[in-house]
C-alpha cells in the first residue's frame, strides 16, 4: 500500500506491455499505474490513474498529489461536490488522479446499488462499437507481423501509429497485410503541415477511415485548413485536454478522441461527449495503456460513441483485472455491478 487517506487507499504497480509500445514521441514497455480504492460500509469502489507525460503527469506527480486529493472523496454519492473539491484543491492538471477518484466513487455507488455504472447513469443498453487494435511503431517487418496476426485473430479495425520517416510504406504494407480491415491512422501530432498534405492522398488511396491528430496540438488553424481539403475525417486527440476545448475544436476537426484519464474522469468525459455531439463532432472513446479497470470504465460510455479504441489492456502482459469479455475487437458491454471487473 502506498498511501491512505480516510477510507481511500492507493497502490502503484508497474504494468508491462507484451511488446514495446511505440508512438511518434516515445517507446515504452513499463507503465506505472495507481489503483485507488474507496472502502466504506462493506463496499469497495476502485479507480485507476493512468498518467501520461503529454498531459503533464508522471508516476511521481500521481504519488505527490494523491495525498492532497484523496480527501475530496468524502461522500461518494456527491459527484458534483467531489468535482468541486478536487478543483478547489488542484484547479489545474492531474486529470488521471481526478479520474481515479471519480471512478472509485462511481464504482462504489453502483456496487452499493447492485448495478453496472452505465445503468446507474441511465445510459441505454446495446452493443459497443468494435474497438480498433493498435499497431505501434516498430521496424516495418514487425509492424507487418502485428497487423497480420491481429487480422488473423479476427480484429476488423486496425489503428496504425505513424510519424516516422516511412509512413507511406507503412500504410501500404498494412493495407497489404490486412486488406479486409478498417484502417485508422494516428500521427500523434508528429506531422508538419506539408507532410500532412502529402499524406492525405496516401490515406485516401488506402481507404483510411480517419486520421487522428496529424498536426501539433496547438495548431488549430493548420487542422482547419487540412480539414478543408481532406476527404479523410480528422479527429483530435492531443488537441483535446479539457471539456472546455471542445467548442474551439469543432471548427478544426471532424471528431474527438475522449480519454477518461486526460479529461479527469468518466463524468467529465460524458460531459465532453455531449458537448461534442452538440457541436456536430464525431466521437471516439479512447484509452491509455491501462488495465481492464480503466478500460471497463471507458467501455461503460463507449455505447454513446461512433468509434472505440479500447485495446489498452489487450496490449498488457500483466493485466491485474479480469472480467471484460473480448471477442477479437468486440467488447461485450460489462454487466456486473460497478465497473464489472475484479482484481486477480
Ligand atoms: Mg491518439
Coordinates of C-alpha atoms and ligand atoms in Angstrom, one line a residue:
X1 CA 0.0 0.0 0.0
X2 CA 1.4 3.4 -1.0
X3 CA -0.9 5.6 0.8
X4 CA -4.1 6.1 2.8
X5 CA -6.5 9.0 3.4
X6 CA -9.6 8.1 5.5
X7 CA -11.4 5.4 3.6
X8 CA -9.3 5.8 0.5
X9 CA -6.1 3.8 -0.1
X10 CA -3.9 3.5 -3.2
X11 CA -1.2 1.3 -4.6
X12 CA 1.0 1.8 -7.6
X13 CA 2.0 -1.1 -9.8
X14 CA 4.2 -1.3 -12.9
X15 CA 2.3 -2.8 -15.8
X16 CA 4.1 -4.2 -18.8
X17 CA 3.1 -4.3 -22.4
X18 CA 3.7 -7.7 -24.1
X19 CA 5.7 -5.9 -26.8
X20 CA 7.4 -2.5 -26.6
X21 CA 4.7 0.1 -27.5
X22 CA 5.9 2.8 -29.8
X23 CA 4.4 6.1 -31.0
X24 CA 5.9 9.1 -32.6
X25 CA 7.1 10.6 -29.3
X26 CA 8.4 7.5 -27.5
X27 CA 8.5 3.8 -27.0
X28 CA 7.9 2.2 -23.6
X29 CA 7.3 -1.2 -22.1
X30 CA 6.7 -0.2 -18.5
X31 CA 3.7 1.8 -17.3
X32 CA 3.2 2.8 -13.6
X33 CA -0.5 2.8 -12.8
X34 CA -2.0 3.7 -9.5
X35 CA -5.1 1.9 -8.2
X36 CA -7.3 3.8 -5.8
X37 CA -9.8 2.0 -3.5
X38 CA -12.6 3.5 -1.5
X39 CA -13.6 1.0 1.2
X40 CA -16.7 2.1 3.1
X41 CA -19.7 0.4 4.6
X42 CA -18.6 -3.0 3.4
X43 CA -18.4 -1.9 -0.3
X44 CA -15.3 -1.3 -2.3
X45 CA -15.1 1.1 -5.2
X46 CA -12.0 1.2 -7.4
X47 CA -10.4 3.6 -9.9
X48 CA -7.2 3.7 -11.9
X49 CA -4.8 6.6 -12.6
X50 CA -3.0 6.2 -15.9
X51 CA -0.8 9.3 -16.1
X52 CA 0.6 10.5 -19.4
X53 CA 3.5 12.9 -19.7
X54 CA 1.9 14.7 -22.6
X55 CA -0.8 15.9 -20.2
X56 CA 1.8 16.8 -17.5
X57 CA 1.6 13.7 -15.4
X58 CA 4.0 11.0 -14.3
X59 CA 4.0 8.3 -11.7
X60 CA 5.8 10.8 -9.4
X61 CA 3.2 13.5 -9.8
X62 CA 0.4 11.0 -9.1
X63 CA 2.2 10.0 -5.9
X64 CA 2.7 13.6 -4.9
X65 CA -0.9 14.8 -5.4
X66 CA -2.9 11.8 -4.2
X67 CA -2.4 12.6 -0.5
X68 CA -3.8 16.1 -1.3
X69 CA -6.7 15.0 -3.4
X70 CA -7.9 11.7 -1.9
X71 CA -9.7 13.6 1.0
X72 CA -12.0 15.1 -1.6
X73 CA -13.8 11.8 -1.8
X74 CA -15.7 12.2 1.4
X75 CA -19.3 11.4 0.2
X76 CA -19.2 9.1 -2.9
X77 CA -22.8 10.0 -3.8
X78 CA -22.0 13.7 -4.1
X79 CA -20.4 13.7 -7.6
X80 CA -20.7 17.5 -8.1
X81 CA -19.2 18.0 -4.6
X82 CA -16.3 15.7 -5.5
X83 CA -15.5 17.6 -8.6
X84 CA -15.8 21.0 -6.8
X85 CA -13.5 19.8 -4.0
X86 CA -10.9 18.3 -6.5
X87 CA -10.8 21.6 -8.4
X88 CA -10.6 23.7 -5.3
X89 CA -7.6 21.7 -4.1
X90 CA -5.9 21.4 -7.5
X91 CA -7.5 23.7 -10.1
X92 CA -5.2 22.8 -12.9
X93 CA -4.0 19.4 -14.1
X94 CA -3.6 16.0 -12.6
X95 CA -6.5 14.6 -14.7
X96 CA -5.7 10.9 -14.2
X97 CA -5.7 11.3 -10.4
X98 CA -9.1 13.1 -10.6
X99 CA -10.2 10.3 -12.9
X100 CA -9.2 7.6 -10.5
X101 CA -11.1 9.2 -7.6
X102 CA -14.2 9.8 -9.7
X103 CA -14.0 6.2 -11.0
X104 CA -13.8 4.9 -7.4
X105 CA -16.9 7.0 -6.3
X106 CA -19.0 5.7 -9.3
X107 CA -17.8 2.1 -8.8
X108 CA -18.7 2.3 -5.0
X109 CA -22.2 3.8 -5.7
X110 CA -23.0 1.3 -8.5
X111 CA -21.9 -1.6 -6.3
X112 CA -23.9 -0.3 -3.4
X113 CA -26.9 -0.2 -5.8
X114 CA -26.1 -3.6 -7.3
X115 CA -26.0 -2.1 -10.8
X116 CA -23.4 -1.6 -13.6
X117 CA -22.3 2.0 -13.7
X118 CA -23.9 2.5 -17.1
X119 CA -27.2 1.6 -15.6
X120 CA -26.7 4.0 -12.7
X121 CA -26.0 6.7 -15.2
X122 CA -29.2 5.9 -17.1
X123 CA -27.4 5.0 -20.3
X124 CA -29.1 2.8 -23.0
X125 CA -28.0 -0.8 -23.3
X126 CA -26.8 -2.0 -26.7
X127 CA -23.7 -3.2 -28.5
X128 CA -20.4 -1.2 -28.2
X129 CA -18.6 -0.1 -31.4
X130 CA -15.9 -2.5 -32.4
X131 CA -12.6 -1.4 -30.9
X132 CA -9.5 -0.8 -33.0
X133 CA -6.4 -2.8 -32.3
X134 CA -3.2 -0.7 -32.4
X135 CA -0.2 -1.5 -34.5
X136 CA 2.5 0.6 -32.8
X137 CA 5.7 2.0 -34.3
X138 CA 8.4 -0.6 -34.8
X139 CA 10.6 -1.9 -37.7
X140 CA 8.4 -2.4 -40.7
X141 CA 8.6 -6.3 -40.7
X142 CA 7.4 -6.2 -37.0
X143 CA 4.5 -3.8 -37.9
X144 CA 3.6 -6.2 -40.7
X145 CA 3.6 -9.1 -38.3
X146 CA 1.5 -7.2 -35.7
X147 CA -1.1 -6.4 -38.4
X148 CA -1.2 -9.9 -39.9
X149 CA -1.6 -11.6 -36.6
X150 CA -4.3 -9.2 -35.4
X151 CA -6.3 -9.7 -38.6
X152 CA -5.8 -13.5 -38.2
X153 CA -7.2 -13.3 -34.7
X154 CA -10.3 -11.6 -36.1
X155 CA -9.7 -7.9 -35.5
X156 CA -11.6 -6.0 -38.1
X157 CA -10.3 -2.5 -37.2
X158 CA -6.6 -1.6 -37.0
X159 CA -5.2 1.6 -35.9
X160 CA -1.6 2.3 -37.0
X161 CA 0.7 4.7 -35.3
X162 CA 2.6 7.0 -37.7
X163 CA 5.1 9.8 -37.5
X164 CA 8.1 8.0 -39.0
X165 CA 10.3 8.6 -42.0
X166 CA 8.5 5.7 -43.8
X167 CA 4.8 6.4 -43.2
X168 CA 3.8 5.9 -46.8
X169 CA 5.4 2.4 -46.8
X170 CA 3.8 1.5 -43.5
X171 CA 0.3 2.4 -44.7
X172 CA 0.8 0.4 -47.9
X173 CA 2.3 -2.6 -46.0
X174 CA -0.6 -2.7 -43.5
X175 CA -3.2 -2.4 -46.2
X176 CA -1.5 -5.4 -47.8
X177 CA -1.3 -7.4 -44.6
X178 CA -4.9 -6.7 -43.6
X179 CA -6.9 -6.0 -46.8
X180 CA -10.3 -6.5 -45.2
X181 CA -9.7 -4.5 -42.1
X182 CA -10.9 -0.9 -41.5
X183 CA -7.7 1.1 -41.2
X184 CA -7.3 4.1 -38.9
X185 CA -4.2 6.3 -38.6
X186 CA -2.8 8.2 -35.6
X187 CA 0.1 10.6 -36.3
X188 CA 0.3 11.7 -32.6
X189 CA 0.9 15.3 -33.6
X190 CA 4.1 14.4 -35.5
X191 CA 3.5 15.8 -39.0
X192 CA 4.3 19.2 -40.4
X193 CA 1.6 20.9 -42.4
X194 CA 3.3 20.0 -45.8
X195 CA 3.8 16.4 -44.6
X196 CA 0.2 16.1 -43.6
X197 CA -0.9 17.4 -47.0
X198 CA 1.2 14.8 -48.7
X199 CA -0.1 12.0 -46.5
X200 CA -3.7 12.8 -47.2
X201 CA -3.5 11.4 -50.7
X202 CA -1.9 8.2 -49.4
X203 CA -4.5 7.8 -46.7
X204 CA -7.4 8.4 -49.1
X205 CA -5.9 5.9 -51.6
X206 CA -5.6 3.3 -48.8
X207 CA -9.2 3.8 -47.8
X208 CA -8.3 5.0 -44.3
X209 CA -11.3 5.6 -42.2
X210 CA -10.0 8.7 -40.3
X211 CA -6.7 10.2 -39.2
X212 CA -6.1 11.2 -35.6
X213 CA -4.1 14.3 -34.7
X214 CA -2.0 14.9 -37.8
X215 CA -0.5 18.2 -36.6
X216 CA 0.8 19.8 -33.4
X217 CA -1.8 20.0 -30.5
X218 CA -1.9 23.8 -30.7
X219 CA -2.2 24.1 -34.4
X220 CA -6.0 24.5 -34.8
X221 CA -5.5 26.8 -37.8
X222 CA -3.5 24.1 -39.6
X223 CA -6.0 21.4 -38.8
X224 CA -8.9 23.6 -40.0
X225 CA -7.0 24.1 -43.3
X226 CA -6.3 20.4 -43.6
X227 CA -9.8 19.5 -42.9
X228 CA -10.9 21.9 -45.7
X229 CA -9.0 19.8 -48.3
X230 CA -9.3 16.3 -46.8
X231 CA -11.6 13.6 -47.9
X232 CA -10.5 11.6 -44.8
X233 CA -12.1 12.8 -41.5
X234 CA -9.7 14.4 -39.0
X235 CA -10.0 13.5 -35.3
X236 CA -8.5 15.5 -32.4
X237 CA -6.7 13.7 -29.6
X238 CA -3.7 15.7 -28.3
X239 CA -5.6 18.9 -29.1
X240 CA -8.2 18.0 -26.5
X241 CA -7.2 18.3 -22.9
X242 CA -10.3 19.8 -21.2
X243 CA -14.0 19.7 -21.7
X244 CA -13.7 23.5 -22.4
X245 CA -11.5 22.8 -25.5
X246 CA -14.4 21.1 -27.4
X247 CA -16.1 24.3 -28.8
X248 CA -12.8 25.6 -30.4
X249 CA -12.1 22.1 -31.8
X250 CA -15.4 22.0 -33.6
X251 CA -14.2 24.4 -36.3
X252 CA -11.0 22.4 -36.9
X253 CA -11.8 18.7 -36.6
X254 CA -14.5 16.2 -37.6
X255 CA -14.3 14.3 -34.4
X256 CA -12.6 14.0 -31.0
X257 CA -10.9 11.2 -29.1
X258 CA -12.2 11.1 -25.5
X259 CA -10.0 9.5 -22.8
X260 CA -11.0 9.4 -19.2
X261 CA -7.5 9.8 -17.9
X262 CA -6.9 13.1 -19.7
X263 CA -10.3 14.6 -19.2
X264 CA -10.4 13.9 -15.5
X265 CA -12.9 11.1 -15.2
X266 CA -16.0 9.3 -16.6
X267 CA -18.4 12.1 -15.8
X268 CA -16.2 14.8 -17.4
X269 CA -15.8 12.5 -20.4
X270 CA -19.6 12.2 -20.6
X271 CA -19.9 16.0 -20.4
X272 CA -17.3 16.3 -23.2
X273 CA -19.1 13.7 -25.2
X274 CA -22.4 15.5 -25.0
X275 CA -20.8 18.9 -25.8
X276 CA -19.0 17.3 -28.8
X277 CA -22.3 15.9 -30.1
X278 CA -24.0 19.3 -29.7
X279 CA -21.3 20.7 -31.9
X280 CA -21.7 18.1 -34.6
X281 CA -18.4 16.2 -33.8
X282 CA -17.9 12.5 -34.2
X283 CA -16.8 10.9 -31.0
X284 CA -14.3 8.2 -30.2
X285 CA -13.8 6.6 -26.8
X286 CA -10.1 6.1 -26.4
X287 CA -7.7 5.0 -23.7
X288 CA -4.2 5.0 -22.4
X289 CA -2.2 1.8 -21.8
X290 CA -4.2 0.8 -18.8
X291 CA -5.6 -2.2 -17.0
X292 CA -9.0 -3.7 -17.6
X293 CA -10.3 -1.5 -14.8
X294 CA -9.6 1.7 -16.7
X295 CA -10.8 0.1 -20.0
X296 CA -14.0 -1.1 -18.3
X297 CA -14.8 2.5 -17.2
X298 CA -14.4 3.7 -20.8
X299 CA -16.5 0.8 -22.1
X300 CA -19.4 1.9 -19.9
X301 CA -19.6 5.1 -22.0
X302 CA -18.5 3.7 -25.4
X303 CA -22.0 2.8 -26.4
X304 CA -22.6 6.5 -26.9
X305 CA -19.7 6.8 -29.3
X306 CA -19.1 6.3 -33.1
X307 CA -15.8 4.7 -32.6
X308 CA -13.9 2.8 -29.9
X309 CA -10.2 2.5 -29.3
X310 CA -10.1 0.4 -26.1
X311 CA -7.2 -2.0 -26.7
X312 CA -5.0 -0.6 -23.9
X313 CA -5.4 -3.7 -21.6
X314 CA -5.2 -6.1 -24.6
X315 CA -1.6 -5.0 -25.1
X316 CA -0.6 -5.8 -21.5
X317 CA 1.3 -8.9 -20.4
X318 CA 0.2 -8.5 -16.8
X319 CA -3.3 -7.0 -16.6
X320 CA -4.2 -7.1 -12.9
X321 CA -8.0 -7.0 -13.5
X322 CA -10.3 -9.5 -15.1
X323 CA -14.0 -9.6 -16.2
X324 CA -14.0 -8.0 -19.6
X325 CA -15.2 -10.3 -22.4
X326 CA -13.5 -9.7 -25.7
X327 CA -14.1 -11.5 -29.0
X328 CA -11.2 -10.0 -31.1
X329 CA -12.2 -6.3 -31.2
X330 CA -15.7 -6.8 -29.9
X331 CA -16.0 -5.9 -26.2
X332 CA -19.2 -7.1 -24.5
X333 CA -21.0 -4.4 -22.5
X334 CA -20.0 -5.0 -18.9
X335 CA -22.9 -6.4 -16.9
X336 CA -21.5 -6.9 -13.4
X337 CA -22.0 -4.4 -10.6
X338 CA -19.8 -1.3 -10.6
X339 CA -17.3 -1.3 -13.5
X340 CA -17.9 -5.0 -13.7
X341 CA -14.2 -6.1 -13.3
X342 CA -12.4 -7.6 -10.3
X343 CA -8.8 -7.8 -9.2
X344 CA -7.0 -11.0 -9.8
Ligands
LIG1 MG1 -4.2 9.3 -30.4

